[in-house]
Short mmCIF file of C-alpha atoms in Angstrom, two decimals:
data_model
loop_
_atom_site.label_atom_id
_atom_site.label_comp_id
_atom_site.label_asym_id
_atom_site.label_seq_id
_atom_site.Cartn_x
_atom_site.Cartn_y
_atom_site.Cartn_z
CA MET Y 120 -23.49 2.60 -37.94
CA LYS Y 121 -23.62 -0.12 -35.26
CA LEU Y 122 -20.58 -0.10 -33.01
CA PHE Y 123 -20.95 -3.41 -31.23
CA ASN Y 124 -22.91 -6.61 -31.02
CA GLN Y 125 -25.04 -6.57 -27.85
CA GLY Y 126 -24.40 -10.29 -27.38
CA LEU Y 127 -20.63 -9.90 -27.37
CA PRO Y 128 -19.89 -10.19 -23.62
CA GLY Y 129 -21.74 -13.50 -23.39
CA GLY Y 130 -20.61 -15.11 -26.62
CA SER Y 131 -17.16 -13.71 -27.37
CA THR Y 132 -14.06 -15.82 -26.80
CA VAL Y 133 -11.96 -12.69 -26.19
CA SER Y 134 -10.56 -12.58 -22.63
CA TYR Y 135 -11.95 -10.07 -20.15
CA ALA Y 136 -8.73 -8.02 -20.06
CA GLY Y 137 -8.40 -8.21 -23.85
CA LEU Y 138 -11.94 -6.95 -24.35
CA ILE Y 139 -11.43 -4.01 -21.99
CA GLU Y 140 -8.20 -3.12 -23.80
CA LYS Y 141 -9.92 -3.23 -27.21
CA ILE Y 142 -12.71 -0.97 -25.96
CA GLU Y 143 -10.23 1.53 -24.52
CA ILE Y 144 -8.27 1.64 -27.79
CA LEU Y 145 -11.51 2.15 -29.71
CA ARG Y 146 -12.66 4.96 -27.41
CA SER Y 147 -9.28 6.68 -27.66
CA THR Y 148 -9.32 6.41 -31.48
CA LEU Y 149 -12.84 7.83 -31.70
CA ARG Y 150 -11.97 10.90 -29.65
CA TRP Y 151 -9.45 12.03 -32.25
CA ALA Y 152 -11.27 10.87 -35.41
CA SER Y 153 -10.87 13.64 -38.02
CA LYS Y 154 -13.37 12.41 -40.65
CA LEU Y 155 -16.42 12.25 -38.40
CA GLU Y 156 -18.66 15.02 -37.16
CA ARG Y 157 -18.65 15.71 -33.45
CA PRO Y 158 -22.27 14.53 -32.84
CA GLU Y 159 -21.49 11.19 -34.49
CA ILE Y 160 -18.30 10.84 -32.43
CA GLU Y 161 -20.29 11.54 -29.25
CA LYS Y 162 -22.86 8.91 -30.22
CA LEU Y 163 -20.19 6.29 -30.87
CA LEU Y 164 -18.42 7.16 -27.62
CA ARG Y 165 -21.67 6.65 -25.70
CA GLN Y 166 -22.12 3.24 -27.31
CA SER Y 167 -18.54 2.16 -26.55
CA SER Y 168 -18.90 3.42 -22.97
CA ALA Y 169 -22.13 1.44 -22.58
CA LEU Y 170 -20.35 -1.72 -23.68
CA ARG Y 171 -17.47 -1.01 -21.33
CA ASP Y 172 -19.82 -0.56 -18.37
CA GLU Y 173 -21.64 -3.79 -19.29
CA VAL Y 174 -18.37 -5.71 -19.32
CA LEU Y 175 -17.26 -4.13 -16.03
CA GLN Y 176 -20.41 -5.34 -14.32
CA LEU Y 177 -19.89 -8.98 -15.25
CA SER Y 178 -19.92 -11.07 -12.09
CA HIS Y 179 -16.63 -12.35 -10.69
CA LYS Y 180 -17.84 -15.87 -11.44
CA GLU Y 181 -18.36 -15.10 -15.14
CA ARG Y 182 -14.91 -13.52 -15.36
CA PHE Y 183 -13.39 -16.56 -13.69
CA VAL Y 184 -15.12 -18.98 -16.09
CA GLN Y 185 -13.98 -16.96 -19.12
CA ALA Y 186 -10.42 -16.79 -17.86
CA ALA Y 187 -10.31 -20.48 -16.98
CA SER Y 188 -11.61 -21.53 -20.42
CA ALA Y 189 -9.26 -19.21 -22.31
CA GLU Y 190 -6.00 -19.76 -20.45
CA ALA Y 191 -3.95 -22.71 -19.22
CA PRO Y 192 -3.57 -22.95 -15.43
CA PRO Y 193 -0.50 -21.01 -14.22
CA VAL Y 194 2.49 -22.80 -12.71
CA GLU Y 195 2.51 -22.40 -8.92
CA LEU Y 196 5.52 -20.38 -7.78
CA SER Y 197 6.71 -19.73 -4.24
CA THR Y 198 6.51 -16.18 -2.92
CA GLY Y 199 10.29 -15.85 -3.19
CA GLN Y 200 10.20 -16.98 -6.82
CA ARG Y 201 7.40 -14.52 -7.61
CA ARG Y 202 9.36 -11.62 -6.15
CA LYS Y 203 12.53 -12.75 -7.92
CA ALA Y 204 10.60 -12.91 -11.20
CA LEU Y 205 9.51 -9.29 -10.72
CA LEU Y 206 13.12 -8.27 -10.10
CA GLU Y 207 14.28 -10.10 -13.21
CA ARG Y 208 11.70 -8.16 -15.24
CA SER Y 209 13.28 -4.90 -13.95
CA PHE Y 210 10.19 -4.07 -11.90
CA VAL Y 211 10.58 -0.85 -9.88
CA PHE Y 212 9.45 -1.57 -6.29
CA GLU Y 213 9.65 2.05 -5.01
CA GLY Y 214 10.37 0.87 -1.45
CA THR Y 215 7.70 -1.86 -1.19
CA PHE Y 216 8.93 -4.81 0.88
CA GLY Y 217 8.22 -8.40 1.76
CA ASP Y 218 7.08 -11.69 0.25
CA ASN Y 219 3.51 -11.59 1.54
CA PRO Y 220 1.28 -13.35 -1.06
CA LYS Y 221 -1.39 -10.62 -0.96
CA LEU Y 222 1.19 -7.89 -1.45
CA LEU Y 223 2.84 -9.79 -4.30
CA GLU Y 224 -0.54 -10.23 -5.95
CA SER Y 225 -1.05 -6.45 -5.76
CA LEU Y 226 2.41 -5.82 -7.22
CA GLU Y 227 1.77 -8.26 -10.07
CA ILE Y 228 -1.50 -6.49 -10.88
CA ALA Y 229 0.35 -3.16 -10.77
CA GLU Y 230 2.99 -4.51 -13.15
CA LYS Y 231 0.34 -5.46 -15.72
CA ALA Y 232 -1.61 -2.23 -15.29
CA ALA Y 233 1.38 0.15 -15.35
CA PRO Y 234 2.08 0.13 -19.15
CA THR Y 235 -1.59 0.89 -19.94
CA ASP Y 236 -3.54 4.11 -19.43
CA LEU Y 237 -6.40 2.34 -17.63
CA PRO Y 238 -7.63 3.98 -14.39
CA VAL Y 239 -6.56 2.21 -11.20
CA LEU Y 240 -8.37 2.21 -7.84
CA ILE Y 241 -6.29 1.30 -4.77
CA ASP Y 242 -8.02 0.54 -1.49
CA GLY Y 243 -6.80 -0.46 1.93
CA GLU Y 244 -6.62 0.74 5.52
CA SER Y 245 -5.01 4.07 6.33
CA GLY Y 246 -1.23 3.82 6.34
CA THR Y 247 -0.90 0.67 4.19
CA GLY Y 248 1.09 2.46 1.48
CA LYS Y 249 -1.54 3.36 -1.13
CA GLU Y 250 0.40 6.36 -2.45
CA LEU Y 251 3.54 4.23 -2.60
CA MET Y 252 1.60 1.77 -4.78
CA ALA Y 253 0.48 4.68 -6.99
CA LYS Y 254 4.14 5.64 -7.43
CA VAL Y 255 4.96 2.00 -8.29
CA ILE Y 256 2.36 2.12 -11.09
CA HIS Y 257 3.71 5.44 -12.35
CA ALA Y 258 7.36 4.34 -12.17
CA ASN Y 259 6.75 1.13 -14.12
CA GLY Y 260 4.70 2.73 -16.90
CA SER Y 261 5.48 4.63 -20.08
CA ARG Y 262 4.84 7.93 -18.23
CA ALA Y 263 7.61 7.43 -15.65
CA ASP Y 264 9.57 10.44 -16.94
CA LYS Y 265 6.48 12.65 -16.97
CA PRO Y 266 4.82 14.54 -14.05
CA TYR Y 267 3.38 12.72 -11.05
CA ILE Y 268 0.83 14.95 -9.30
CA SER Y 269 -0.72 14.00 -5.95
CA VAL Y 270 -4.05 15.45 -4.75
CA ASN Y 271 -5.66 14.83 -1.34
CA CYS Y 272 -9.37 15.10 -2.15
CA GLY Y 273 -10.31 15.25 1.52
CA ALA Y 274 -8.12 18.31 2.18
CA ILE Y 275 -9.63 20.63 -0.46
CA PRO Y 276 -12.51 22.91 0.63
CA ASP Y 277 -15.64 22.38 -1.49
CA ASN Y 278 -15.61 25.96 -2.79
CA LEU Y 279 -12.02 25.59 -4.06
CA LEU Y 280 -12.29 22.06 -5.46
CA GLU Y 281 -12.97 23.00 -9.09
CA SER Y 282 -10.22 25.62 -9.12
CA GLU Y 283 -7.74 23.21 -7.52
CA LEU Y 284 -8.42 20.42 -10.01
CA PHE Y 285 -9.07 22.39 -13.20
CA GLY Y 286 -7.51 25.83 -12.62
CA HIS Y 287 -9.04 29.27 -13.05
CA LYS Y 288 -8.86 32.44 -15.12
CA ARG Y 289 -7.84 35.78 -13.71
CA GLY Y 290 -10.85 37.53 -12.16
CA ALA Y 291 -12.96 34.35 -12.01
CA PHE Y 292 -13.59 34.97 -8.31
CA THR Y 293 -12.37 37.19 -5.49
CA GLY Y 294 -8.65 36.62 -5.01
CA ALA Y 295 -8.06 35.14 -8.50
CA SER Y 296 -5.39 37.69 -9.45
CA ASN Y 297 -3.70 35.49 -12.08
CA ASP Y 298 -4.44 32.65 -14.45
CA ARG Y 299 -3.70 29.36 -12.73
CA LYS Y 300 -3.26 25.81 -14.00
CA GLY Y 301 -5.10 23.08 -12.13
CA LYS Y 302 -3.79 19.69 -11.07
CA PHE Y 303 -5.06 17.97 -14.22
CA GLU Y 304 -3.19 20.37 -16.50
CA SER Y 305 -0.06 19.98 -14.38
CA ALA Y 306 -0.34 16.20 -14.78
CA HIS Y 307 -0.71 16.36 -18.59
CA LYS Y 308 1.08 13.36 -20.17
CA GLY Y 309 1.80 12.05 -16.67
CA THR Y 310 -0.12 10.59 -13.72
CA ILE Y 311 -2.55 12.24 -11.30
CA PHE Y 312 -3.05 10.51 -7.95
CA LEU Y 313 -6.42 11.25 -6.33
CA ASP Y 314 -6.01 10.24 -2.69
CA GLU Y 315 -9.05 9.76 -0.41
CA ILE Y 316 -11.40 9.76 -3.42
CA GLY Y 317 -14.25 8.74 -1.10
CA GLU Y 318 -14.10 12.23 0.46
CA LEU Y 319 -14.89 13.93 -2.88
CA PRO Y 320 -18.30 15.68 -2.70
CA LEU Y 321 -20.99 14.68 -5.21
CA ALA Y 322 -20.60 17.92 -7.19
CA GLY Y 323 -16.88 17.18 -7.60
CA GLN Y 324 -17.64 13.59 -8.58
CA VAL Y 325 -19.81 14.79 -11.48
CA LYS Y 326 -17.00 17.03 -12.78
CA LEU Y 327 -14.42 14.25 -12.40
CA LEU Y 328 -16.69 11.85 -14.29
CA ARG Y 329 -16.85 14.32 -17.18
CA VAL Y 330 -13.04 14.47 -17.34
CA LEU Y 331 -12.85 10.68 -17.39
CA GLN Y 332 -15.36 10.53 -20.25
CA SER Y 333 -14.10 13.38 -22.44
CA HIS Y 334 -10.47 13.98 -21.35
CA GLU Y 335 -11.31 17.67 -21.43
CA ILE Y 336 -11.49 20.39 -18.76
CA GLN Y 337 -12.50 24.02 -18.45
CA ARG Y 338 -10.82 26.45 -16.09
CA VAL Y 339 -13.14 28.28 -13.73
CA GLY Y 340 -14.27 31.48 -15.43
CA SER Y 341 -13.26 30.33 -18.94
CA ASP Y 342 -15.19 28.92 -21.90
CA GLU Y 343 -12.04 27.45 -23.46
CA ILE Y 344 -11.95 23.64 -23.73
CA ILE Y 345 -8.54 22.21 -22.78
CA SER Y 346 -7.60 18.62 -23.68
CA VAL Y 347 -5.77 16.76 -20.94
CA ASP Y 348 -4.05 13.38 -21.08
CA ALA Y 349 -3.48 12.30 -17.48
CA ARG Y 350 -3.41 8.73 -16.23
CA ILE Y 351 -5.71 8.53 -13.17
CA VAL Y 352 -4.86 6.51 -10.07
CA ALA Y 353 -7.29 6.90 -7.14
CA ALA Y 354 -7.13 5.59 -3.58
CA THR Y 355 -9.49 5.22 -0.65
CA ASN Y 356 -9.59 3.74 2.85
CA LYS Y 357 -13.40 3.61 2.70
CA ASN Y 358 -15.77 0.99 1.33
CA LEU Y 359 -16.97 2.72 -1.84
CA ARG Y 360 -19.68 0.14 -2.49
CA LYS Y 361 -21.17 0.97 0.90
CA LEU Y 362 -20.96 4.69 0.08
CA ILE Y 363 -22.80 3.96 -3.20
CA GLU Y 364 -25.60 2.27 -1.24
CA GLU Y 365 -25.77 5.31 1.06
CA GLY Y 366 -25.97 7.64 -1.93
CA SER Y 367 -22.76 9.54 -1.19
CA PHE Y 368 -20.68 8.10 -4.06
CA ARG Y 369 -21.67 7.75 -7.71
CA GLU Y 370 -21.83 4.19 -9.01
CA ASP Y 371 -20.89 5.24 -12.56
CA LEU Y 372 -17.76 7.00 -11.24
CA PHE Y 373 -16.82 3.90 -9.24
CA TYR Y 374 -16.90 1.74 -12.39
CA ARG Y 375 -14.88 4.34 -14.32
CA LEU Y 376 -12.19 4.46 -11.66
CA SER Y 377 -11.97 0.74 -10.86
CA VAL Y 378 -11.12 -0.75 -14.25
CA ILE Y 379 -8.07 -2.08 -12.40
CA HIS Y 380 -8.69 -2.66 -8.68
CA VAL Y 381 -5.82 -3.19 -6.22
CA THR Y 382 -6.30 -3.99 -2.51
CA LEU Y 383 -3.40 -3.57 -0.07
CA PRO Y 384 -3.42 -5.86 3.00
CA PRO Y 385 -2.84 -4.32 6.47
CA LEU Y 386 0.58 -4.66 8.08
CA ARG Y 387 -0.73 -7.17 10.66
CA GLU Y 388 -1.18 -9.58 7.72
CA ARG Y 389 2.33 -8.84 6.43
CA LYS Y 390 4.43 -9.62 9.50
CA ASP Y 391 7.32 -10.81 7.34
CA GLU Y 392 7.89 -7.20 6.24
CA ILE Y 393 8.36 -5.79 9.75
CA PRO Y 394 12.10 -6.60 10.23
CA LEU Y 395 12.81 -5.19 6.75
CA LEU Y 396 10.89 -2.04 7.61
CA PHE Y 397 12.85 -1.70 10.86
CA ALA Y 398 16.08 -1.58 8.88
CA TYR Y 399 14.71 0.67 6.12
CA PHE Y 400 13.13 3.29 8.38
CA GLY Y 401 16.00 3.01 10.88
CA ASP Y 402 18.47 4.02 8.16
CA GLU Y 403 16.07 6.73 6.92
CA ALA Y 404 15.69 8.17 10.43
CA ALA Y 405 19.44 8.01 11.03
CA GLU Y 406 20.09 10.00 7.87
CA ALA Y 407 17.43 12.58 8.77
CA LEU Y 408 18.70 12.95 12.36
CA LYS Y 409 22.38 12.72 11.34
CA ARG Y 410 23.20 9.91 13.73
CA ALA Y 411 23.95 6.18 13.73
CA PRO Y 412 21.00 3.81 13.15
CA ILE Y 413 19.20 2.96 16.38
CA ARG Y 414 19.55 -0.46 18.00
CA MET Y 415 16.77 -2.13 20.01
CA THR Y 416 16.87 -4.16 23.19
CA PRO Y 417 15.51 -7.70 22.80
CA ARG Y 418 12.28 -6.86 24.65
CA LEU Y 419 11.60 -3.77 22.49
CA ARG Y 420 12.26 -5.73 19.32
CA ASP Y 421 10.00 -8.53 20.54
CA PHE Y 422 7.22 -6.04 21.31
CA MET Y 423 7.48 -4.34 17.92
CA LEU Y 424 7.52 -7.64 16.04
CA ASN Y 425 4.22 -8.62 17.67
CA TYR Y 426 2.44 -5.25 17.92
CA ALA Y 427 -0.78 -5.01 15.81
CA TYR Y 428 0.00 -1.58 14.19
CA PRO Y 429 -3.53 -0.20 13.73
CA GLY Y 430 -1.90 2.70 11.85
CA ASN Y 431 -0.02 0.23 9.62
CA ILE Y 432 3.27 1.21 7.94
CA ARG Y 433 2.81 4.91 8.72
CA GLU Y 434 2.58 4.14 12.45
CA LEU Y 435 5.64 1.87 12.35
CA ARG Y 436 7.65 4.60 10.59
CA ASN Y 437 6.62 7.19 13.18
CA ILE Y 438 7.62 4.87 16.05
CA ILE Y 439 11.05 4.26 14.50
CA TYR Y 440 11.60 8.01 14.10
CA ARG Y 441 10.46 8.61 17.69
CA ILE Y 442 12.77 6.06 19.30
CA SER Y 443 15.64 7.13 17.03
CA CYS Y 444 15.23 10.68 18.33
CA LEU Y 445 14.65 9.93 22.03
CA ALA Y 446 17.02 7.02 22.68
CA GLY Y 447 20.79 6.96 22.85
CA ASP Y 448 22.59 4.07 21.17
CA MET Y 449 20.04 1.54 22.43
CA ALA Y 450 16.24 1.99 22.44
CA ASP Y 451 13.97 0.20 24.93
CA VAL Y 452 10.22 0.04 25.64
CA GLU Y 453 10.31 3.26 27.70
CA HIS Y 454 10.97 5.15 24.45
CA LEU Y 455 7.64 4.01 22.98
CA PRO Y 456 4.59 6.31 23.02
CA ASP Y 457 2.68 6.09 26.32
CA ASP Y 458 -0.52 4.79 24.73
CA ILE Y 459 1.12 1.65 23.31
CA ARG Y 460 3.86 1.06 25.87
CA PRO Y 461 3.44 -2.37 27.54
CA LYS Y 462 2.18 -1.89 31.09
CA ALA Y 463 3.97 -4.87 32.61
CA PRO Y 464 7.06 -5.82 30.56
CA VAL Y 465 8.67 -9.19 31.16
CA SER Y 466 11.27 -8.98 33.91
CA ILE Y 467 14.14 -11.49 33.74
CA ALA Y 468 16.20 -12.10 36.83
CA PRO Y 469 18.68 -14.97 37.38
CA GLU Y 470 17.14 -15.86 40.75
CA HIS Y 471 13.71 -16.55 39.24
CA SER Y 472 12.76 -19.45 37.02
CA ALA Y 473 11.86 -18.85 33.36
CA ALA Y 474 8.30 -19.99 34.03
CA ALA Y 475 7.89 -17.37 36.79
CA SER Y 476 8.98 -14.63 34.37
CA VAL Y 477 6.46 -15.49 31.68
CA LYS Y 478 3.80 -12.82 30.98
CA VAL Y 479 1.29 -13.69 28.25
CA ASP Y 480 -1.36 -11.26 26.95
CA VAL Y 481 -4.36 -13.62 27.07
CA SER Y 482 -6.73 -11.01 25.61
CA ARG Y 483 -5.32 -11.73 22.14
CA LEU Y 484 -5.64 -15.52 22.36
CA SER Y 485 -8.58 -17.43 20.91
CA SER Y 486 -8.03 -21.00 22.17
CA LEU Y 487 -6.32 -23.07 24.86
CA SER Y 488 -3.81 -24.43 22.34
CA ASP Y 489 -2.88 -20.84 21.41
CA ALA Y 490 -2.38 -20.05 25.08
CA LYS Y 491 -0.12 -23.08 25.58
CA ARG Y 492 1.91 -22.24 22.49
CA ALA Y 493 2.27 -18.58 23.53
CA ALA Y 494 3.34 -19.55 27.06
CA SER Y 495 5.85 -22.03 25.68
CA ASP Y 496 7.34 -19.41 23.35
CA GLU Y 497 7.56 -16.85 26.17
CA ALA Y 498 9.26 -19.37 28.47
CA GLU Y 499 11.73 -20.34 25.73
CA ARG Y 500 12.60 -16.71 25.03
CA ALA Y 501 12.95 -15.88 28.73
CA PHE Y 502 15.25 -18.89 29.22
CA LEU Y 503 17.48 -17.85 26.31
CA GLU Y 504 17.72 -14.23 27.46
CA ARG Y 505 18.55 -15.23 31.03
CA GLY Y 506 21.15 -17.71 29.76
CA LEU Y 507 22.84 -15.13 27.54
CA THR Y 508 22.90 -12.69 30.46
CA GLU Y 509 24.66 -15.29 32.62
CA VAL Y 510 27.30 -16.14 29.97
CA GLY Y 511 27.87 -12.54 28.90
CA GLY Y 512 26.38 -13.07 25.44
CA THR Y 513 28.69 -15.97 24.48
CA VAL Y 514 26.58 -18.31 22.35
CA ALA Y 515 29.14 -21.15 22.39
CA GLU Y 516 29.24 -21.17 26.20
CA LEU Y 517 25.41 -21.18 26.45
CA ALA Y 518 25.23 -24.08 23.97
CA ARG Y 519 27.78 -26.00 26.08
CA ARG Y 520 25.87 -25.37 29.31
CA CYS Y 521 22.58 -26.44 27.74
CA ASP Y 522 24.15 -29.42 25.95
CA MET Y 523 22.69 -28.04 22.72
CA ASN Y 524 23.91 -27.95 19.13
CA ARG Y 525 25.21 -24.41 18.47
CA SER Y 526 23.49 -24.08 15.09
CA HIS Y 527 20.16 -25.08 16.67
CA LEU Y 528 20.69 -22.48 19.40
CA GLN Y 529 21.41 -19.83 16.75
CA MET Y 530 18.17 -20.78 15.02
CA LEU Y 531 16.20 -20.33 18.27
CA LEU Y 532 17.80 -16.94 18.89
CA LYS Y 533 16.88 -15.84 15.38
CA LYS Y 534 13.30 -17.08 15.89
CA HIS Y 535 12.89 -14.78 18.92
CA GLY Y 536 14.80 -11.85 17.44
CA ILE Y 537 17.50 -12.10 20.14
CA HIS Y 538 20.98 -10.72 19.33
CA SER Y 539 23.84 -12.09 21.41
CA LYS Y 540 25.95 -8.96 20.76
CA ASP Y 541 23.45 -6.92 22.81
CA PHE Y 542 24.15 -9.11 25.84
CA ARG Y 543 27.93 -8.92 25.26
CA LYS Y 544 27.75 -5.11 25.31
CA GLN Y 545 25.61 -5.16 28.46
CA SER Y 546 28.16 -7.46 30.11
CA GLN Y 547 31.05 -5.19 29.08
CA ALA Y 548 29.17 -2.15 30.39
CA HIS Y 549 28.62 -3.82 33.79
CA SER Y 550 32.29 -4.84 33.92
CA GLY Y 551 33.32 -1.26 33.20
CA LYS Y 552 31.15 0.07 36.04
CA GLY Y 553 32.58 -2.54 38.42
CA ALA Y 554 36.12 -1.47 37.57
#
């Protein structure tokens, strides 16, 4: 019995995604075929897997040509419209924020992948929210009401890996006093999230590959075959293709895991999310610390809006929790960790000109035009802050003094993240001290 035509990938008019879906349905059907002998089932499964691997290795160019010839070009939507469309389709965001195009693309891929049982590989820098994306996929799929089990592959000692993933029988090794279910059994009918998959040793990769192929496990110390139905989502902050070249990651496992591949951009490429994350983590920290949400001085807010966040969202969250704990009602740059605290913050005094107060970090600038633009922005912000200090935070009075339209002034204040109420409170505090 011939399962497939070897020329199918090149000559079929079926779309790439449609072909993968058909293969997965066929493989699932074969596993539970009751009228075939096991050797014949195994043979057919090997053939279907060979076809699947062949399709997966099609070049990106071939996939693009197939997709372009099979589908009409999509209508261009703005980022706001794309996010609104997800909301209208009752998409569960699980705390993901922002209208960044790269993030929206990842969410749209997650939306399409969620209802299927296809494996998903999520990559991105540490702290970009890979586990959050795994929860998004779980929450939007048909397994949302079933278990979600998270495993950090880099935190399991090599000698305990098999027991942790697949369980063990009583007496299988010293200390195994009871039968124990592994993570895969616990995730049966649900989702198992394999974080830091690049840290998995080669011996563990072989065992994981077998589970992906057969959907069966054996507990350590047992001959019993246990069928498991767990949707696999894996994540890594490493370049798995480079690890494959180095011989520390199996190429066949990579293709099994990356049927759907999602890449999360770093926070420095998603600056639009930062103010939203301030509010979200500020409220979260306030609830945890049982206090009012922290407020920031203009210079702290300006610093945090422009900081590079090498630790991404995780670092931002930790900073918000830190300043929420250490500051009173108002947090300033002195509440930041020492290693990121600006060494020479901008000092604004009424007796100095705005230009004299400007401090620009030239190490981050790549051209003269960038330097001019940065200096101009700094001077504009310094002028606005000094003006608000002089008028006690009254925007109308500052607009009158500057002969400026009030709405335009409000727009400039918003651009620099300046809040007039902060200056009103400072003015009231000084008045109180003077009294």
